[in-house]
Short mmCIF file of C-alpha atoms in Angstrom, two decimals:
data_model
loop_
_atom_site.label_atom_id
_atom_site.label_comp_id
_atom_site.label_asym_id
_atom_site.label_seq_id
_atom_site.Cartn_x
_atom_site.Cartn_y
_atom_site.Cartn_z
CA MET A 5 -70.04 39.31 218.50
CA ASN A 6 -69.27 39.90 214.78
CA LEU A 7 -68.70 43.23 213.05
CA ARG A 8 -72.00 43.04 211.19
CA ARG A 9 -73.88 42.89 214.48
CA LEU A 10 -71.79 45.67 215.95
CA ALA A 11 -72.87 47.84 213.05
CA LEU A 12 -76.53 47.54 213.96
CA VAL A 13 -76.91 50.88 215.64
CA TRP A 14 -79.99 53.01 216.00
CA CYS A 15 -79.76 56.65 215.09
CA THR A 16 -80.06 57.38 218.76
CA GLY A 17 -76.72 55.70 219.31
CA VAL A 18 -78.15 52.66 221.13
CA LEU A 19 -76.37 49.46 220.18
CA VAL A 20 -78.87 46.77 219.22
CA GLY A 21 -78.30 43.29 220.59
CA LEU A 22 -75.83 44.19 223.33
CA PRO A 23 -76.83 43.20 226.88
CA VAL A 24 -78.01 46.00 229.14
CA MET A 25 -75.92 46.18 232.30
CA ALA A 26 -77.88 46.48 235.53
CA GLN A 27 -76.84 47.32 239.05
CA THR A 28 -76.61 44.34 241.40
CA ASP A 29 -76.04 43.80 245.09
CA PRO A 30 -72.43 42.57 245.37
CA GLY A 31 -73.54 40.24 248.16
CA VAL A 32 -72.07 39.53 251.55
CA ARG A 33 -68.54 40.88 251.65
CA GLY A 34 -66.04 38.06 251.95
CA GLY A 35 -62.80 37.88 253.87
CA ALA A 36 -62.26 38.05 257.60
CA ALA A 37 -65.05 39.34 259.81
CA GLY A 38 -64.55 43.05 260.33
CA ALA A 39 -66.16 42.85 263.75
CA GLY A 40 -66.41 40.83 266.94
CA GLY A 41 -63.43 42.14 268.89
CA ALA A 42 -63.19 44.42 271.89
CA LEU A 43 -62.69 48.18 271.80
CA SER A 44 -59.04 49.12 271.52
CA SER A 45 -58.72 50.30 275.12
CA VAL A 46 -60.38 47.11 276.32
CA ALA A 47 -58.15 44.88 274.21
CA ALA A 48 -55.13 46.64 275.73
CA ASP A 49 -56.38 45.50 279.16
CA ASN A 50 -56.15 48.87 280.84
CA PRO A 51 -55.43 49.10 284.60
CA SER A 52 -59.04 48.42 285.53
CA GLY A 53 -58.74 44.94 284.05
CA ILE A 54 -61.82 45.52 281.96
CA LEU A 55 -60.77 42.97 279.33
CA ARG A 56 -61.66 40.25 281.83
CA PHE A 57 -65.22 41.55 281.94
CA PHE A 58 -65.40 41.54 278.13
CA ASN A 59 -64.08 37.98 277.90
CA ASP A 60 -66.38 36.74 280.65
CA GLY A 61 -69.38 38.41 279.01
CA GLN A 62 -68.46 36.92 275.64
CA THR A 63 -68.20 33.43 277.15
CA ARG A 64 -71.63 33.74 278.74
CA PHE A 65 -73.06 35.22 275.53
CA GLN A 66 -71.95 32.03 273.74
CA LYS A 67 -73.14 29.54 276.37
CA VAL A 68 -75.94 27.18 275.28
CA ASP A 69 -78.45 27.01 278.13
CA ALA A 70 -80.35 23.97 279.39
CA VAL A 71 -83.45 23.93 281.60
CA PRO A 72 -81.41 23.82 284.86
CA ASP A 73 -79.72 27.03 283.63
CA GLY A 74 -83.14 28.64 283.18
CA LEU A 75 -84.06 27.81 279.58
CA GLY A 76 -87.79 28.03 278.90
CA PRO A 77 -90.49 27.04 279.55
CA ARG A 78 -90.87 28.98 276.27
CA TYR A 79 -87.97 30.05 274.11
CA ASN A 80 -86.83 31.06 270.62
CA SER A 81 -83.26 29.81 270.91
CA ARG A 82 -80.86 28.45 273.52
CA SER A 83 -78.00 30.95 273.32
CA CYS A 84 -77.44 34.62 272.54
CA ALA A 85 -74.59 33.83 270.17
CA LEU A 86 -76.52 31.22 268.17
CA CYS A 87 -78.68 34.04 266.77
CA HIS A 88 -76.22 36.96 266.99
CA ALA A 89 -73.60 35.20 264.88
CA GLN A 90 -73.02 36.86 261.49
CA PRO A 91 -70.23 37.66 260.70
CA ALA A 92 -68.99 37.15 264.28
CA VAL A 93 -70.35 36.83 267.80
CA GLY A 94 -72.52 39.90 268.37
CA GLY A 95 -73.81 40.08 264.81
CA SER A 96 -77.12 39.17 263.21
CA ALA A 97 -78.79 36.04 261.82
CA PRO A 98 -76.32 33.53 260.33
CA ALA A 99 -76.63 31.65 257.04
CA SER A 100 -77.57 28.41 258.82
CA ASN A 101 -80.58 28.95 261.06
CA PRO A 102 -79.89 27.56 264.57
CA GLN A 103 -83.60 27.49 265.39
CA VAL A 104 -83.98 24.34 263.28
CA THR A 105 -81.79 22.50 265.82
CA ASP A 106 -83.21 24.39 268.79
CA ALA A 107 -86.68 22.98 268.08
CA ASN A 108 -85.83 19.41 269.07
CA ALA A 109 -82.65 19.72 271.11
CA ASN A 110 -82.42 17.37 274.08
CA GLY A 111 -85.58 15.54 273.04
CA ALA A 112 -87.91 18.55 272.77
CA THR A 113 -91.03 17.66 270.77
CA ASN A 114 -91.62 20.97 268.99
CA ALA A 115 -92.96 21.21 265.44
CA LEU A 116 -90.93 23.59 263.30
CA PRO A 117 -93.08 26.62 262.39
CA PRO A 118 -93.49 27.02 258.61
CA PHE A 119 -91.70 30.37 258.59
CA ILE A 120 -88.49 28.85 260.02
CA SER A 121 -86.19 27.22 257.48
CA PRO A 122 -82.58 25.95 257.51
CA THR A 123 -81.32 28.80 255.32
CA GLY A 124 -83.82 31.47 256.34
CA PRO A 125 -83.35 34.17 258.96
CA VAL A 126 -83.60 33.66 262.70
CA ARG A 127 -87.08 34.94 263.51
CA GLU A 128 -89.13 36.09 266.45
CA ALA A 129 -92.92 36.00 265.93
CA ARG A 130 -95.55 38.37 267.25
CA PHE A 131 -99.33 38.24 266.85
CA ILE A 132 -100.75 41.61 265.85
CA TYR A 133 -104.09 41.03 267.59
CA PHE A 134 -105.39 38.72 270.27
CA THR A 135 -107.67 36.00 268.92
CA ASP A 136 -110.99 34.38 269.77
CA ALA A 137 -111.52 30.68 270.43
CA LEU A 138 -111.56 29.97 266.69
CA GLY A 139 -108.29 31.79 266.05
CA ASN A 140 -109.91 34.84 264.46
CA PRO A 141 -108.12 38.14 265.17
CA ILE A 142 -109.96 40.49 267.50
CA THR A 143 -109.04 43.75 265.77
CA SER A 144 -110.18 45.82 268.74
CA SER A 145 -107.65 44.05 270.94
CA PRO A 146 -104.03 44.73 269.90
CA ASN A 147 -101.46 42.18 271.01
CA GLY A 148 -97.92 42.75 269.71
CA GLY A 149 -96.23 40.53 272.29
CA VAL A 150 -93.67 37.87 271.40
CA GLU A 151 -95.05 34.37 270.83
CA ASP A 152 -92.08 32.13 271.58
CA LEU A 153 -91.62 29.44 268.95
CA PHE A 154 -90.74 26.49 271.18
CA THR A 155 -91.44 24.89 274.56
CA ILE A 156 -89.30 22.64 276.74
CA ALA A 157 -91.90 19.84 276.57
CA GLY A 158 -90.23 16.51 275.91
CA ARG A 159 -86.72 17.59 276.85
CA THR A 160 -84.82 15.16 279.03
CA ASP A 161 -84.25 17.92 281.59
CA ALA A 162 -87.84 19.27 281.57
CA GLY A 163 -89.17 17.29 284.53
CA GLY A 164 -92.99 17.14 284.50
CA CYS A 165 -93.38 19.77 281.79
CA ASN A 166 -94.74 17.92 278.76
CA ALA A 167 -96.92 18.33 275.67
CA ALA A 168 -100.04 17.73 277.75
CA THR A 169 -99.31 20.76 279.92
CA ILE A 170 -97.81 23.27 277.48
CA GLN A 171 -98.28 23.78 273.73
CA GLN A 172 -96.75 25.90 271.00
CA PRO A 173 -98.77 28.92 269.81
CA ASN A 174 -101.18 28.35 266.90
CA PHE A 175 -98.94 29.72 264.18
CA ALA A 176 -100.94 28.07 261.37
CA SER A 177 -104.05 30.03 262.33
CA ALA A 178 -102.07 33.25 262.72
CA ILE A 179 -100.58 32.83 259.24
CA ALA A 180 -103.97 32.00 257.74
CA HIS A 181 -105.44 35.17 259.24
CA ASN A 182 -102.43 37.35 258.37
CA ASN A 183 -102.01 37.98 262.08
CA VAL A 184 -98.29 37.40 262.56
CA ILE A 185 -95.24 39.59 262.02
CA PHE A 186 -91.56 38.81 262.40
CA ARG A 187 -88.37 40.35 263.78
CA ILE A 188 -84.77 39.27 263.28
CA PRO A 189 -81.80 39.87 265.62
CA THR A 190 -80.20 43.30 265.52
CA PRO A 191 -76.37 43.40 265.45
CA VAL A 192 -74.93 44.70 268.73
CA PHE A 193 -71.46 45.76 267.56
CA GLY A 194 -70.47 49.19 268.88
CA SER A 195 -73.47 49.29 271.20
CA GLY A 196 -71.58 51.05 273.98
CA LEU A 197 -70.97 54.00 271.68
CA LEU A 198 -74.70 54.21 270.95
CA GLU A 199 -75.56 53.91 274.64
CA MET A 200 -73.24 56.73 275.64
CA LEU A 201 -74.35 59.27 273.02
CA ASP A 202 -75.52 62.33 274.92
CA GLU A 203 -79.08 63.52 274.40
CA THR A 204 -77.95 67.03 273.53
CA THR A 205 -75.95 65.55 270.64
CA LEU A 206 -78.96 63.65 269.32
CA LEU A 207 -81.27 66.63 269.72
CA ALA A 208 -78.80 68.91 267.94
CA LEU A 209 -78.62 66.45 265.06
CA GLN A 210 -82.39 66.34 264.88
CA ALA A 211 -82.58 70.15 264.83
CA SER A 212 -79.94 70.38 262.11
CA LYS A 213 -82.14 68.63 259.59
CA ALA A 214 -85.33 70.57 260.27
CA GLY A 215 -86.83 71.80 257.03
CA ASN A 216 -84.92 69.30 254.91
CA PRO A 217 -86.22 68.97 251.33
CA TYR A 218 -87.02 65.26 251.61
CA GLY A 219 -90.04 65.30 253.90
CA ILE A 220 -88.15 63.53 256.69
CA ALA A 221 -89.25 64.40 260.22
CA GLY A 222 -88.31 61.71 262.71
CA THR A 223 -88.84 61.71 266.42
CA PHE A 224 -87.39 59.82 269.39
CA ASN A 225 -88.80 56.92 271.32
CA ARG A 226 -88.56 57.78 275.01
CA ASN A 227 -88.39 55.85 278.23
CA GLY A 228 -91.74 55.97 279.98
CA ASN A 229 -90.26 56.61 283.41
CA ASP A 230 -87.56 59.25 283.12
CA GLY A 231 -88.53 60.57 279.69
CA THR A 232 -85.04 60.18 278.21
CA ILE A 233 -84.30 58.92 274.70
CA SER A 234 -84.33 55.15 274.33
CA ARG A 235 -82.24 53.64 271.56
CA PHE A 236 -82.06 49.83 271.35
CA GLY A 237 -84.29 47.42 269.45
CA TRP A 238 -86.02 47.73 266.08
CA LYS A 239 -88.25 50.50 267.44
CA ALA A 240 -85.70 51.95 269.87
CA GLN A 241 -87.92 50.68 272.67
CA ASN A 242 -85.17 49.89 275.19
CA LYS A 243 -83.26 52.53 277.08
CA SER A 244 -80.09 50.69 278.13
CA LEU A 245 -78.04 47.63 277.26
CA TRP A 246 -78.82 46.06 280.62
CA LEU A 247 -82.55 46.43 279.97
CA PHE A 248 -82.01 45.18 276.41
CA SER A 249 -80.11 42.09 277.59
CA GLY A 250 -82.48 41.34 280.46
CA GLU A 251 -85.52 41.53 278.22
CA ALA A 252 -83.92 39.35 275.54
CA TYR A 253 -82.82 36.77 278.13
CA ASN A 254 -86.38 36.50 279.38
CA VAL A 255 -88.22 36.77 276.05
CA GLU A 256 -85.90 34.88 273.70
CA MET A 257 -84.58 32.19 276.06
CA GLY A 258 -87.15 32.17 278.86
CA VAL A 259 -84.58 32.91 281.56
CA SER A 260 -85.96 34.99 284.42
CA ASN A 261 -83.45 37.52 285.73
CA GLU A 262 -83.03 40.55 287.95
CA VAL A 263 -84.49 42.85 285.28
CA PHE A 264 -87.42 40.58 284.31
CA THR A 265 -87.93 38.44 287.38
CA GLN A 266 -90.86 36.16 286.50
CA GLU A 267 -91.15 33.20 284.13
CA ARG A 268 -92.71 34.36 280.89
CA PRO A 269 -96.01 33.03 279.50
CA THR A 270 -97.35 33.85 276.04
CA PRO A 271 -99.47 37.02 275.95
CA GLU A 272 -102.60 34.79 275.74
CA GLU A 273 -101.54 32.75 278.78
CA ASP A 274 -100.75 35.94 280.65
CA ARG A 275 -104.33 37.11 280.07
CA MET A 276 -106.09 33.84 280.83
CA THR A 277 -104.27 31.12 282.75
CA GLY A 278 -100.59 31.88 283.28
CA LEU A 279 -97.88 29.28 282.82
CA PRO A 280 -98.75 25.72 283.87
CA SER A 281 -97.14 24.91 287.22
CA PRO A 282 -95.33 21.71 286.04
CA CYS A 283 -93.29 23.94 283.71
CA ARG A 284 -92.11 26.28 286.45
CA ILE A 285 -89.06 24.25 287.35
CA ASN A 286 -86.45 26.61 288.82
CA PRO A 287 -86.57 29.17 291.64
CA ILE A 288 -86.63 32.74 290.36
CA PRO A 289 -84.84 34.77 289.27
CA GLU A 290 -82.95 32.05 287.46
CA ASP A 291 -80.17 34.45 286.49
CA HIS A 292 -78.95 36.45 289.48
CA THR A 293 -76.00 38.07 291.23
CA ASN A 294 -73.56 35.41 292.37
CA PHE A 295 -72.81 36.38 295.95
CA GLY A 296 -69.64 34.97 297.48
CA THR A 297 -67.65 35.06 294.25
CA SER A 298 -65.27 37.75 293.09
CA LYS A 299 -64.71 40.21 290.26
CA ALA A 300 -66.60 39.49 287.01
CA GLY A 301 -67.98 36.24 288.36
CA THR A 302 -70.19 38.13 290.81
CA ASP A 303 -72.32 39.67 288.09
CA SER A 304 -75.39 38.01 286.66
CA ASP A 305 -75.47 36.86 283.04
CA ALA A 306 -77.67 39.80 282.05
CA VAL A 307 -75.14 42.27 283.46
CA GLN A 308 -72.26 40.52 281.72
CA PHE A 309 -74.18 40.37 278.42
CA ALA A 310 -74.52 44.13 278.68
CA PHE A 311 -70.81 44.52 279.42
CA PHE A 312 -69.93 42.40 276.40
CA MET A 313 -72.15 44.48 274.10
CA ARG A 314 -70.97 47.74 275.65
CA LEU A 315 -67.32 46.88 275.09
CA LEU A 316 -67.68 45.46 271.56
CA ALA A 317 -65.83 47.46 268.92
CA PRO A 318 -67.76 48.79 265.95
CA PRO A 319 -67.26 47.02 262.61
CA VAL A 320 -64.31 48.03 260.44
CA PRO A 321 -65.31 48.96 256.87
CA SER A 322 -63.33 48.09 253.75
CA THR A 323 -61.82 50.87 251.65
CA THR A 324 -61.46 48.74 248.52
CA THR A 325 -64.04 45.94 248.50
CA PRO A 326 -66.30 45.67 246.62
CA GLY A 327 -65.73 47.66 243.45
CA GLY A 328 -62.54 49.47 244.37
CA SER A 329 -61.84 52.65 246.31
CA ALA A 330 -63.03 55.04 243.59
CA SER A 331 -66.45 53.37 243.38
CA ILE A 332 -66.82 53.27 247.17
CA THR A 333 -65.84 56.93 247.53
CA ASN A 334 -68.27 57.99 244.81
CA GLY A 335 -71.01 55.83 246.32
CA SER A 336 -70.51 57.47 249.69
CA ALA A 337 -70.86 60.94 248.15
CA LEU A 338 -73.98 59.89 246.24
CA PHE A 339 -75.47 58.32 249.36
CA ALA A 340 -75.24 61.73 251.01
CA SER A 341 -76.29 63.81 248.00
CA ILE A 342 -79.59 61.98 247.43
CA GLY A 343 -80.57 62.41 251.08
CA CYS A 344 -79.85 59.02 252.71
CA THR A 345 -77.68 60.57 255.42
CA THR A 346 -80.62 62.66 256.62
CA CYS A 347 -81.51 59.57 258.64
CA HIS A 348 -78.44 57.35 258.23
CA ASN A 349 -76.21 60.07 259.60
CA ALA A 350 -72.57 59.29 258.94
CA GLN A 351 -70.86 60.58 262.06
CA VAL A 352 -71.67 62.02 265.44
CA THR A 353 -69.23 64.08 267.48
CA ASP A 354 -70.07 63.59 271.13
CA PRO A 355 -68.33 65.14 274.16
CA THR A 356 -69.77 62.55 276.59
CA GLN A 357 -67.28 61.28 279.17
CA SER A 358 -67.63 57.63 280.10
CA LYS A 359 -66.25 55.97 283.22
CA THR A 360 -66.47 52.55 281.56
CA THR A 361 -63.54 52.80 279.15
CA PRO A 362 -61.64 55.62 277.40
CA SER A 363 -62.67 54.33 273.97
CA LEU A 364 -66.23 55.40 274.70
CA ASN A 365 -65.04 58.99 275.17
CA SER A 366 -63.82 59.31 271.58
CA PRO A 367 -66.03 60.66 268.78
CA ALA A 368 -68.00 57.76 267.37
CA PRO A 369 -66.95 56.43 263.98
CA ALA A 370 -69.45 56.40 261.12
CA MET A 371 -72.48 54.56 262.50
CA TYR A 372 -75.05 55.79 259.95
CA THR A 373 -77.99 56.35 262.26
CA ASP A 374 -79.77 59.19 264.02
CA LEU A 375 -81.41 56.80 266.54
CA GLU A 376 -84.74 58.40 265.67
CA ILE A 377 -87.89 56.52 264.78
CA HIS A 378 -89.38 57.30 261.37
CA HIS A 379 -92.61 56.52 259.58
CA MET A 380 -91.64 53.90 257.01
CA GLY A 381 -95.02 53.54 255.35
CA SER A 382 -97.56 50.80 254.75
CA GLY A 383 -95.07 48.48 253.06
CA LEU A 384 -92.92 48.03 256.16
CA ALA A 385 -95.58 48.62 258.83
CA ASP A 386 -95.99 45.75 261.29
CA ASN A 387 -98.87 47.34 263.23
CA VAL A 388 -97.07 46.81 266.53
CA SER A 389 -96.57 49.73 268.91
CA GLN A 390 -93.69 49.85 271.39
CA GLY A 391 -93.21 52.82 273.65
CA THR A 392 -94.04 55.88 271.58
CA ALA A 393 -93.25 54.10 268.31
CA GLY A 394 -96.35 53.36 266.25
CA GLY A 395 -97.13 50.58 263.83
CA ASP A 396 -95.11 51.93 260.91
CA GLN A 397 -92.30 53.57 262.86
CA PHE A 398 -88.82 52.05 263.10
CA ARG A 399 -85.46 53.16 264.42
CA THR A 400 -82.95 54.18 261.77
CA ALA A 401 -80.85 51.03 261.66
CA PRO A 402 -77.10 51.66 262.11
CA LEU A 403 -75.43 50.66 258.85
CA TRP A 404 -71.94 49.92 260.16
CA GLY A 405 -71.24 46.27 259.42
CA LEU A 406 -73.93 46.12 256.73
CA GLY A 407 -71.45 44.75 254.20
CA GLN A 408 -71.29 41.42 256.01
CA ARG A 409 -74.97 41.03 256.91
CA ILE A 410 -77.10 38.43 255.17
CA PHE A 411 -80.71 39.39 255.96
CA PHE A 412 -82.22 42.87 255.81
CA LEU A 413 -85.12 44.87 257.25
CA HIS A 414 -86.82 44.18 260.57
CA ASP A 415 -88.34 40.89 259.43
CA GLY A 416 -85.46 39.56 257.32
CA ARG A 417 -87.66 39.51 254.24
CA THR A 418 -84.78 39.92 251.81
CA THR A 419 -81.08 39.25 251.32
CA ASP A 420 -80.86 41.75 248.45
CA LEU A 421 -79.84 45.34 249.17
CA LEU A 422 -81.79 46.61 246.16
CA ALA A 423 -84.96 45.03 247.50
CA ALA A 424 -84.25 46.53 250.94
CA ILE A 425 -83.85 49.97 249.40
CA SER A 426 -87.06 49.54 247.38
CA ALA A 427 -88.97 48.57 250.54
CA HIS A 428 -88.22 52.02 251.96
CA SER A 429 -90.82 53.45 249.57
CA SER A 430 -94.54 52.98 250.16
CA SER A 431 -97.57 55.03 251.11
CA GLY A 432 -96.76 57.22 254.11
CA SER A 433 -93.01 56.59 254.15
CA GLU A 434 -90.67 59.44 255.03
CA ALA A 435 -88.14 57.91 252.61
CA ASN A 436 -90.23 58.22 249.44
CA THR A 437 -88.43 61.28 248.05
CA VAL A 438 -85.01 59.85 248.82
CA LYS A 439 -85.99 56.59 247.10
CA LEU A 440 -87.02 58.59 244.00
CA ASN A 441 -83.63 60.29 244.08
CA PHE A 442 -81.96 56.88 244.12
CA ASP A 443 -84.11 55.75 241.21
CA ALA A 444 -82.98 58.79 239.22
CA LEU A 445 -79.31 57.81 239.46
CA SER A 446 -77.62 56.18 236.50
CA THR A 447 -76.96 52.44 236.57
CA SER A 448 -73.29 52.97 237.35
CA GLN A 449 -74.10 55.46 240.11
CA LYS A 450 -76.52 53.01 241.72
CA GLN A 451 -73.81 50.38 241.60
CA ASP A 452 -71.43 52.74 243.35
CA VAL A 453 -73.98 53.25 246.13
CA LEU A 454 -74.42 49.50 246.50
CA ASN A 455 -70.65 48.99 246.55
CA PHE A 456 -70.33 51.66 249.22
CA LEU A 457 -73.00 50.02 251.38
CA ARG A 458 -71.36 46.62 251.06
CA SER A 459 -68.01 48.16 252.03
CA LEU A 460 -69.37 49.14 255.45
#
């Protein structure tokens, strides 16, 4: 730029012709995965030999199932780790969507739904309402159940289960009628620390922010049987990691187990006809306790999945990347000052004593959640209720590990942190005031916040 152009200055001091710098999402933090390993006490293989349980659970978590293992008759993917893969086993949706391969593995004859793409997020689909014979939503009849993407029809190991006996859900009609919503995998790093948080700790945290100036007033989803706080899943609908793993094994992979003992039909089949008998291939439960073996091998897959998640260490943040330590430190302070930590609470001190491993007895590192469900407004509402969580209520997502995630929000609608932040604001959202506070920051301050988030 020449001196003549540099001299073109308004009286206000604004330089004409110079580009205006804008804040940008730094993108997925590079380098080694800051997650995926065992808790420190587990890695040290303490006297209980618990590392063997972690390793066994991790191996099973990565196993690709076939029909003789229990896969199907309906499924979304063939392995836990195929979907929980970014940036390491136990994470969220990877850059290359495994569901594209899952659709036709071993000869399966599935059509790829239009919302599944090679570089898009791993997705689970749910119909908001049940439909009539023409595919029209019956708005007086809420559905909300998972509609598995694929069937085992055509697979070489599927026996008599074929396309004449079982079909994929009518996703085209659901899309045309705006009757489908999506969910992506939640990361499970540090899950044991979340599971062991005592209720008194969570209730004290909730009480500490009563009367906050941001209009935030979350509540807890609670287990329908014992009334205690549930904490896993996008709406905190599951109480424990065993329940979480058992449900996912049944819903996402079609494997019946000792928590969910029957083969799973679609919600429509469950109402009308049930699963066709040629597709019920294995005795149930397909995943079960292995009597006559020893140590970790005795446990079912669902139990060992839970052990693996329980013993996974939380992600390790960066202190310098992106933007440098000064930017990250300033972004952290700004994140708190504008009200984000009212929900994304930085740290919880918990006196709970765990018999599983000493690492679970220590105060939890910064997890950035209150485990409450909050009204997130019309823009994020999926109109699906789970437990006491309504159609626009979602659990405060833990932010640890966010720096290495690719897809954001419950449906994976964006890969851009700025877009994810913007989506927090809509009619009825508890985050509206905090979003306005973010908007009021300077460009450099916003960049510091983004750098801080990508450092996690």
